[in-house]
């Protein structure tokens, strides 16, 4: 009766220290995460602030005029659009089919491991090297000359490894037991892939492809030697303004345009440079947002 | 006599690990054939050797002959046809990520049945045989993966029946199913015997005793003993078998 009952939940020294470390880790990881946001916000705010005087619908829809000191960025904008479009038309089927082969058909042997190693290494190749490769392979060896097609092929090669890798990962996320169940019912591998595996991994695959849009639109080096040009006379309105470049034409592109007006040309208003950069960043953010929204939508329909 | 399934000196190994050693077994038609034995005895490998799904395991190597209806399965050129003739239910329930209806209609569609009425008849019949019909008849368009574990397992059984197999392989089918439903399915299995041969791998030795005409005891990749179920359970030739069926195994 006289002695106090001991508290069964009393803290030991070890638990006290554990709690302290727990709090420290929580706070420091939170801080680091917040630090990430600072550069992103800083870049966007700075760009938009500097670009504000130039930003308008006309800036988007007009062609550059008077040695790029007036007008807008329609020519480069539409050029980037077609560059991305053509490169994806080339890279997406090849990358997705290669991913399907590697994940669904390939046996685990030295050849498969070699191919996987090649894909990983291709992803690590600097973009300027891709540019030089494109110059040698497409422009000279295949005789395409510098044109939209050669640049698109080069960009396609650059985006392939990520498309292949994301396809493989998306396919691998479909449980093996689904495949086994189908095989046991006498379905062929392809029937299983078509009816079960692809419908349930398409969101992951498309996310990977969409993320490569941003990359294809942003890189300058691969198109530097393979088809981009400083300035070309294109129509200001009508059908020809919508499709100003053929596959065998050289073309303007946003990334290259920005590089030129920032370093090579005099008397370009500062707001034009920042305006071009802001439009590029805006495009990248827009595309990424679409991909994230798409992923959320498809994930909400996840079937298991 | 023409057996439904016959194993002649069949051995299977995964790399260095032997999964089945010199198995000789004959399974007559229209019989429930029970297989009992502790974990890692080679029971599941035995089933995979029948419909050649061992081929999906690249390290698996098979010697000897597996005969299906008198034909060596290795020489069957249309392996998909062979797999349609064998329905398999694995221990873990797998609802495919599609509607309940499509789960059951999947195999018939693959084999070329597209007539709506015919498909519907198959779906209804198989779900009834798997004792799932009453629970899902009002929501056939619900995702198969959203069913409970026990329901998914019965869906798996319905799928295995959907391609009208000659042999139904049940690998511990009742693990996820409640005892009452299990008994109902056991009754169905006895009825199904007139239409097909059933191979029943089970950890519940009493289930084998209740259902099987013959029972085989596997242990450590080998077939220890096979014989009429009553004999295996009352007066087996092998001491190991006796210990196992009386629960004295260890």
XYZ file of C-alpha atoms in Angstrom:
554
model
C 0.000 0.000 0.000
C 2.751 2.390 0.879
C 4.841 2.021 -2.300
C 3.690 3.750 -5.477
C 2.559 1.231 -8.165
C 5.126 1.358 -10.982
C 3.842 2.697 -14.284
C 3.803 -0.272 -16.749
C 4.202 2.154 -19.674
C 7.177 4.014 -18.217
C 9.700 5.134 -20.829
C 13.006 3.365 -20.926
C 16.146 5.263 -21.881
C 16.182 3.450 -25.231
C 12.610 4.462 -26.069
C 13.272 8.092 -25.148
C 16.219 8.222 -27.514
C 14.196 6.426 -30.176
C 11.497 9.076 -30.021
C 14.028 11.886 -30.278
C 15.650 10.368 -33.379
C 12.213 9.730 -34.850
C 11.344 13.422 -34.552
C 14.684 14.551 -35.966
C 14.336 12.288 -38.988
C 10.761 13.441 -39.551
C 11.664 17.114 -39.473
C 14.821 16.863 -41.579
C 13.190 14.789 -44.340
C 10.284 17.244 -44.410
C 12.719 20.141 -44.704
C 14.606 18.555 -47.577
C 11.343 17.952 -49.381
C 10.344 21.577 -49.022
C 13.772 22.612 -50.285
C 12.928 20.852 -53.561
C 10.063 23.190 -54.228
C 12.150 26.351 -53.913
C 14.127 26.071 -57.175
C 11.035 25.036 -59.115
C 9.000 27.972 -57.878
C 11.947 30.370 -58.236
C 12.507 29.408 -61.863
C 8.855 29.704 -62.796
C 8.266 33.001 -60.982
C 11.472 34.547 -62.328
C 10.695 33.442 -65.881
C 7.112 34.620 -65.862
C 8.086 37.948 -64.279
C 10.759 38.610 -66.915
C 8.624 37.310 -69.762
C 5.458 39.143 -68.796
C 5.806 42.068 -71.257
C 6.085 39.667 -74.191
C 3.503 37.056 -73.260
C 0.365 37.281 -75.339
C -1.636 35.226 -77.799
C 0.095 37.099 -80.626
C 3.484 36.083 -79.225
C 2.448 32.454 -79.610
C 0.785 32.773 -83.006
C 3.018 35.233 -84.884
C 6.158 34.329 -86.726
C 9.490 35.876 -85.758
C 10.115 39.109 -87.672
C 12.910 41.647 -88.197
C 15.722 39.326 -87.152
C 13.642 38.080 -84.249
C 13.292 41.466 -82.663
C 9.559 41.480 -83.283
C 6.693 39.093 -83.859
C 6.380 35.849 -81.963
C 7.415 32.210 -81.865
C 4.842 30.395 -84.002
C 7.428 28.909 -86.373
C 9.555 27.332 -83.610
C 6.466 26.288 -81.633
C 4.864 24.362 -84.477
C 8.307 22.966 -85.394
C 8.731 21.532 -81.895
C 5.217 20.101 -82.103
C 6.003 18.203 -85.298
C 9.407 17.125 -83.998
C 7.768 15.567 -80.947
C 4.955 14.040 -82.991
C 7.157 12.397 -85.610
C 9.729 11.188 -83.079
C 7.021 9.565 -80.969
C 5.409 7.956 -84.009
C 8.803 6.354 -84.598
C 9.849 5.629 -81.016
C 6.600 4.569 -79.323
C 5.834 1.438 -81.390
C 9.460 0.304 -81.402
C 9.930 0.972 -77.701
C 6.646 -0.615 -76.609
C 7.119 -3.720 -78.749
C 10.712 -4.089 -77.547
C 9.512 -3.750 -73.957
C 6.858 -6.410 -74.564
C 9.470 -8.749 -75.983
C 11.940 -8.186 -73.169
C 9.385 -8.657 -70.409
C 7.086 -11.297 -71.889
C 9.014 -13.422 -74.363
C 12.747 -13.125 -73.769
C 14.420 -15.885 -71.826
C 16.946 -14.974 -69.216
C 20.103 -15.641 -71.214
C 23.240 -13.719 -72.117
C 21.631 -12.095 -75.160
C 18.713 -10.706 -73.134
C 21.063 -9.463 -70.449
C 23.189 -7.841 -73.136
C 20.147 -6.104 -74.643
C 19.052 -4.873 -71.215
C 22.550 -3.568 -70.562
C 22.502 -1.800 -73.932
C 19.173 -0.151 -73.099
C 20.464 1.087 -69.753
C 23.609 2.446 -71.353
C 21.698 4.080 -74.184
C 19.694 5.955 -71.553
C 22.928 7.304 -70.121
C 24.350 8.624 -73.396
C 24.623 12.454 -73.350
C 22.258 14.166 -75.750
C 25.065 15.852 -77.687
C 26.419 12.397 -78.499
C 22.973 11.441 -79.772
C 23.153 14.555 -81.943
C 26.475 13.544 -83.448
C 25.230 9.985 -83.905
C 22.169 11.310 -85.740
C 24.383 13.446 -87.952
C 26.478 10.428 -88.890
C 23.759 7.814 -89.113
C 20.706 9.590 -90.484
C 22.011 12.757 -92.148
C 25.069 11.298 -93.881
C 24.920 7.489 -93.894
C 21.211 7.163 -94.705
C 21.405 10.313 -96.795
C 18.416 12.066 -95.287
C 20.253 15.387 -95.169
C 19.364 17.774 -92.394
C 15.616 17.671 -92.056
C 12.675 17.107 -89.772
C 12.802 13.342 -90.343
C 16.502 13.046 -89.488
C 16.040 15.141 -86.332
C 12.968 13.127 -85.343
C 14.852 9.855 -85.807
C 17.652 11.186 -83.630
C 15.249 12.268 -80.899
C 13.472 8.910 -81.219
C 16.723 7.060 -80.522
C 17.258 9.284 -77.516
C 13.785 8.614 -76.057
C 13.717 4.864 -76.820
C 15.475 3.549 -73.711
C 13.090 5.254 -71.306
C 10.055 4.100 -73.282
C 11.400 0.538 -73.258
C 12.183 0.654 -69.548
C 8.851 2.154 -68.517
C 7.004 -0.358 -70.708
C 8.884 -3.222 -69.079
C 8.088 -1.921 -65.619
C 4.429 -1.400 -66.443
C 4.145 -4.944 -67.804
C 5.987 -6.395 -64.822
C 3.460 -4.776 -62.485
C 0.744 -7.092 -63.824
C 0.786 -10.127 -61.494
C 2.283 -13.292 -62.932
C -0.680 -15.304 -61.613
C -2.970 -13.677 -64.229
C -0.738 -14.953 -67.015
C -0.462 -18.426 -65.505
C -4.252 -18.614 -65.186
C -4.673 -17.783 -68.876
C -1.960 -20.155 -70.036
C -3.609 -22.944 -68.087
C -6.828 -22.299 -69.991
C -5.030 -22.807 -73.289
C -4.476 -19.150 -74.180
C -1.358 -18.381 -76.191
C 1.192 -15.936 -74.879
C 0.024 -13.258 -77.272
C -3.661 -13.807 -76.438
C -2.745 -13.414 -72.779
C -0.784 -10.244 -73.480
C -3.556 -8.778 -75.631
C -6.444 -9.593 -73.300
C -4.915 -9.290 -69.834
C -1.433 -7.825 -69.707
C -1.653 -4.837 -72.070
C -5.108 -3.576 -70.982
C -3.871 -3.507 -67.396
C -0.493 -1.914 -68.042
C -1.422 0.617 -70.708
C -1.559 3.454 -68.175
C 2.015 2.873 -67.103
C 3.171 2.521 -70.685
C 1.456 5.720 -71.834
C 2.773 7.631 -68.826
C 6.280 6.664 -69.852
C 5.620 7.785 -73.419
C 4.051 11.091 -72.392
C 6.978 11.916 -70.118
C 9.246 11.531 -73.130
C 7.260 14.241 -74.912
C 8.678 16.748 -72.482
C 12.180 15.444 -73.033
C 11.860 15.447 -76.826
C 10.545 19.003 -76.780
C 13.259 20.312 -74.517
C 16.513 18.946 -75.888
C 18.590 21.125 -78.175
C 21.684 19.051 -78.823
C 20.118 16.188 -80.815
C 18.556 18.548 -83.350
C 21.484 20.958 -83.518
C 23.215 19.161 -86.398
C 20.353 17.110 -87.735
C 17.712 19.507 -88.949
C 17.068 22.600 -86.842
C 17.552 25.933 -88.552
C 17.790 29.476 -87.309
C 15.066 30.970 -89.401
C 12.899 29.932 -92.264
C 10.280 31.848 -94.116
C 6.947 30.296 -93.416
C 3.414 31.389 -94.078
C 1.708 33.634 -91.564
C -1.729 32.143 -91.881
C -3.787 29.407 -93.442
C -3.041 25.752 -94.004
C 0.634 26.365 -94.685
C 1.056 28.041 -91.326
C -0.352 24.960 -89.628
C 1.928 22.522 -91.465
C 4.893 24.664 -92.470
C 7.485 21.875 -92.641
C 7.602 18.678 -94.654
C 9.540 15.661 -93.431
C 12.418 16.628 -95.707
C 12.469 20.304 -94.711
C 14.665 21.901 -92.139
C 12.662 23.424 -89.344
C 12.667 25.820 -86.423
C 12.291 24.491 -82.901
C 11.732 26.202 -79.565
C 14.840 24.912 -77.822
C 17.099 25.839 -80.698
C 15.330 29.166 -81.162
C 15.960 30.012 -77.511
C 19.607 29.077 -77.856
C 19.988 31.289 -80.915
C 18.213 34.392 -79.600
C 20.040 34.133 -76.284
C 23.562 33.719 -77.592
C 23.867 34.449 -81.289
C 21.639 37.404 -82.126
C 21.878 41.019 -81.064
C 19.070 43.334 -80.066
C 16.521 40.675 -79.219
C 14.292 42.106 -76.482
C 14.973 40.401 -73.162
C 11.289 39.629 -72.680
C 11.362 37.574 -75.919
C 14.095 35.335 -74.559
C 12.324 34.808 -71.273
C 9.017 34.498 -73.094
C 10.343 31.638 -75.202
C 11.748 29.945 -72.111
C 8.481 30.430 -70.243
C 6.508 28.880 -73.105
C 8.843 25.879 -73.123
C 8.570 25.386 -69.378
C 4.824 25.851 -69.641
C 4.630 23.157 -72.312
C 6.647 20.740 -70.206
C 4.498 21.391 -67.137
C 1.320 21.043 -69.176
C 2.411 17.723 -70.692
C 3.534 16.368 -67.325
C 0.270 17.451 -65.753
C -1.676 15.643 -68.457
C 0.346 12.527 -67.801
C -0.196 12.741 -64.041
C -3.926 13.391 -64.412
C -4.140 10.487 -66.828
C -2.315 8.234 -64.406
C -4.580 9.211 -61.521
C -7.629 8.548 -63.669
C -6.425 5.120 -64.743
C -5.283 4.212 -61.272
C -8.743 4.977 -59.950
C -9.980 2.293 -62.333
C -7.369 -0.187 -61.165
C -8.890 -3.590 -61.271
C -7.261 -5.477 -58.466
C -7.000 -50.511 -70.727
C -6.675 -46.995 -71.931
C -5.749 -44.711 -69.073
C -6.646 -41.030 -69.025
C -3.233 -40.133 -67.635
C -0.185 -42.304 -67.461
C 3.294 -41.441 -66.180
C 6.150 -43.654 -67.340
C 9.449 -43.157 -65.504
C 8.860 -39.422 -65.294
C 11.501 -37.320 -63.579
C 11.455 -33.541 -63.330
C 14.220 -31.325 -62.056
C 14.592 -27.572 -61.643
C 18.282 -27.000 -62.175
C 19.903 -29.125 -59.479
C 16.714 -29.660 -57.482
C 14.855 -32.851 -58.255
C 11.088 -32.286 -58.030
C 9.874 -35.698 -59.233
C 11.864 -38.920 -59.387
C 10.933 -41.913 -61.575
C 7.188 -41.589 -61.233
C 5.073 -44.420 -62.626
C 1.363 -43.960 -62.264
C -1.834 -44.826 -64.102
C -4.990 -42.814 -63.675
C -8.119 -44.450 -65.143
C -10.872 -42.431 -66.776
C -13.809 -41.105 -64.797
C -12.164 -41.553 -61.456
C -11.267 -39.191 -58.665
C -7.589 -39.680 -58.058
C -6.330 -38.304 -54.764
C -2.770 -37.158 -54.206
C -1.590 -36.521 -50.665
C 1.803 -35.754 -49.225
C 3.730 -33.151 -47.266
C 4.982 -29.860 -48.698
C 7.685 -30.074 -51.338
C 6.724 -33.620 -52.298
C 6.289 -32.779 -55.996
C 2.480 -32.741 -56.106
C 2.132 -29.456 -57.974
C 4.958 -30.343 -60.351
C 3.050 -33.526 -61.129
C 0.053 -31.454 -62.283
C 2.210 -29.069 -64.304
C 3.775 -31.985 -66.151
C 0.346 -33.047 -67.423
C -0.577 -29.848 -69.287
C 3.012 -28.936 -70.086
C 2.948 -25.659 -68.179
C 6.321 -26.782 -66.826
C 7.612 -25.362 -70.103
C 7.096 -21.870 -68.719
C 9.712 -22.598 -66.058
C 12.873 -22.382 -68.098
C 14.992 -24.350 -65.658
C 12.592 -27.313 -65.604
C 13.820 -30.466 -67.290
C 11.559 -33.470 -67.821
C 12.490 -37.038 -68.738
C 10.231 -40.023 -69.257
C 6.797 -40.057 -70.853
C 3.562 -38.435 -69.786
C 0.661 -39.957 -71.684
C -2.651 -38.170 -72.035
C -5.352 -40.480 -73.339
C -2.574 -42.704 -74.668
C -0.718 -39.915 -76.442
C 2.671 -38.653 -75.312
C 2.035 -35.011 -74.391
C 5.422 -34.015 -75.763
C 4.280 -35.100 -79.212
C 1.009 -33.182 -79.097
C 1.664 -30.360 -81.506
C -1.215 -28.152 -80.428
C -0.199 -27.616 -76.828
C -3.047 -25.109 -76.400
C -5.516 -27.848 -77.263
C -3.910 -30.047 -74.618
C -4.243 -27.283 -72.024
C -7.911 -26.816 -72.885
C -8.419 -30.510 -72.165
C -6.973 -30.002 -68.680
C -8.625 -27.681 -66.178
C -6.354 -26.540 -63.372
C -7.216 -24.871 -60.072
C -4.305 -23.607 -58.011
C -4.271 -23.103 -54.243
C -4.329 -19.308 -54.433
C -7.490 -17.765 -55.869
C -6.945 -15.761 -59.039
C -9.794 -13.633 -60.313
C -8.799 -12.154 -63.649
C -9.178 -8.349 -63.866
C -12.357 -8.512 -65.926
C -16.035 -9.086 -65.212
C -17.213 -12.313 -63.605
C -18.942 -13.181 -66.863
C -15.804 -12.563 -68.905
C -13.716 -14.581 -66.448
C -15.738 -17.662 -67.254
C -16.268 -16.833 -70.942
C -12.534 -16.269 -71.464
C -11.490 -19.800 -72.361
C -14.556 -20.577 -74.528
C -13.927 -17.382 -76.492
C -10.291 -18.344 -77.056
C -11.389 -21.701 -78.406
C -13.653 -19.987 -80.920
C -17.098 -19.910 -79.293
C -18.701 -16.540 -80.001
C -22.397 -17.346 -80.028
C -23.948 -15.269 -77.272
C -26.471 -17.854 -76.105
C -23.879 -20.616 -76.106
C -21.460 -18.526 -74.054
C -24.167 -17.627 -71.583
C -25.112 -21.270 -71.132
C -21.499 -22.157 -70.399
C -21.106 -19.311 -67.904
C -24.270 -20.235 -66.017
C -23.461 -23.950 -65.960
C -19.886 -23.461 -64.744
C -20.814 -20.950 -62.068
C -23.505 -23.326 -60.831
C -21.104 -26.255 -60.734
C -18.628 -24.142 -58.775
C -21.373 -23.206 -56.278
C -20.943 -19.518 -57.040
C -24.029 -18.826 -59.160
C -26.430 -17.913 -56.364
C -24.010 -15.353 -54.968
C -23.159 -13.579 -58.218
C -26.104 -14.082 -60.570
C -27.258 -10.479 -60.098
C -23.836 -8.915 -60.658
C -22.130 -10.797 -63.428
C -20.581 -7.546 -64.695
C -18.696 -6.977 -61.438
C -14.929 -7.325 -61.535
C -13.791 -10.841 -60.693
C -10.944 -9.395 -58.653
C -13.391 -7.636 -56.305
C -14.884 -10.898 -55.052
C -13.833 -12.293 -51.684
C -11.033 -14.846 -51.546
C -13.345 -17.825 -51.285
C -15.549 -16.533 -54.087
C -12.539 -15.928 -56.304
C -11.452 -19.488 -55.673
C -14.833 -20.771 -56.834
C -14.572 -18.443 -59.825
C -11.264 -20.140 -60.584
C -13.002 -23.511 -60.438
C -15.741 -22.221 -62.770
C -13.036 -21.080 -65.196
C -11.320 -24.455 -65.059
C -14.615 -26.083 -66.008
C -15.422 -23.534 -68.714
C -13.371 -25.222 -71.409
C -15.029 -28.614 -70.803
C -11.840 -30.398 -69.792
C -11.334 -34.168 -69.827
C -9.169 -33.861 -66.737
C -9.765 -31.502 -63.834
C -6.736 -30.898 -61.625
C -7.553 -29.419 -58.235
C -4.510 -28.297 -56.276
C -5.701 -27.765 -52.692
C -8.797 -26.046 -54.026
C -10.487 -25.726 -50.636
C -7.849 -23.696 -48.781
C -9.746 -20.416 -49.160
C -13.274 -21.835 -49.106
C -15.492 -22.254 -46.068
C -16.291 -25.830 -44.920
C -19.974 -25.729 -45.883
C -19.299 -24.621 -49.445
C -16.412 -27.073 -49.634
C -18.786 -29.931 -48.883
C -21.173 -28.707 -51.599
C -18.347 -28.556 -54.128
C -17.255 -32.034 -53.101
C -20.748 -33.260 -53.974
C -20.433 -31.616 -57.381
C -17.075 -33.287 -57.927
C -18.640 -36.693 -57.364
C -21.278 -35.828 -59.970
C -18.663 -34.526 -62.408
C -16.857 -37.851 -62.280
C -19.126 -39.192 -64.995
C -17.912 -36.460 -67.343
C -14.231 -36.189 -66.514
C -11.273 -37.505 -64.590
C -10.461 -35.534 -61.480
C -7.036 -35.304 -59.894
C -7.376 -34.016 -56.367
C -4.228 -32.789 -54.646
C -5.065 -32.074 -51.065
C -3.543 -31.408 -47.683
C -6.723 -32.557 -46.019
C -6.209 -36.311 -45.986
C -9.825 -36.816 -44.978
C -10.923 -35.027 -48.144
C -9.003 -37.564 -50.186
C -10.534 -40.346 -48.124
C -14.046 -38.994 -48.713
C -13.712 -38.481 -52.450
C -10.920 -40.417 -54.045
C -11.258 -43.818 -55.682
C -7.514 -44.228 -55.612
C -5.002 -42.312 -53.580
C -1.294 -41.767 -54.125
C 1.114 -40.720 -51.405
C 4.030 -38.568 -52.488
C 7.019 -37.810 -50.311
C 10.354 -36.149 -51.122
C 9.799 -36.167 -54.912
C 8.929 -39.835 -54.934
C 5.756 -41.815 -55.230
C 5.715 -43.830 -52.021
C 2.535 -45.755 -52.554
C -0.575 -45.792 -54.680
C -3.680 -47.894 -54.283
C -7.406 -47.977 -53.581
C -8.203 -45.218 -51.110
C -9.585 -47.545 -48.452
C -6.407 -49.594 -48.526
C -4.155 -46.559 -48.318
C -6.030 -45.316 -45.300
C -6.472 -48.595 -43.447
C -3.718 -50.990 -44.363
C -1.045 -49.342 -46.483
C 2.025 -51.351 -47.427
C 4.432 -48.626 -46.488
C 5.049 -47.457 -42.942
C 5.532 -43.833 -44.108
C 2.089 -43.840 -45.687
C 0.582 -45.221 -42.525
C 2.264 -42.555 -40.420
C 1.092 -39.808 -42.758
C -2.564 -40.798 -42.987
C -2.783 -41.365 -39.245
C -1.173 -38.002 -38.546
C 1.938 -39.486 -36.999
C 4.252 -38.150 -39.666
C 7.266 -36.110 -38.677
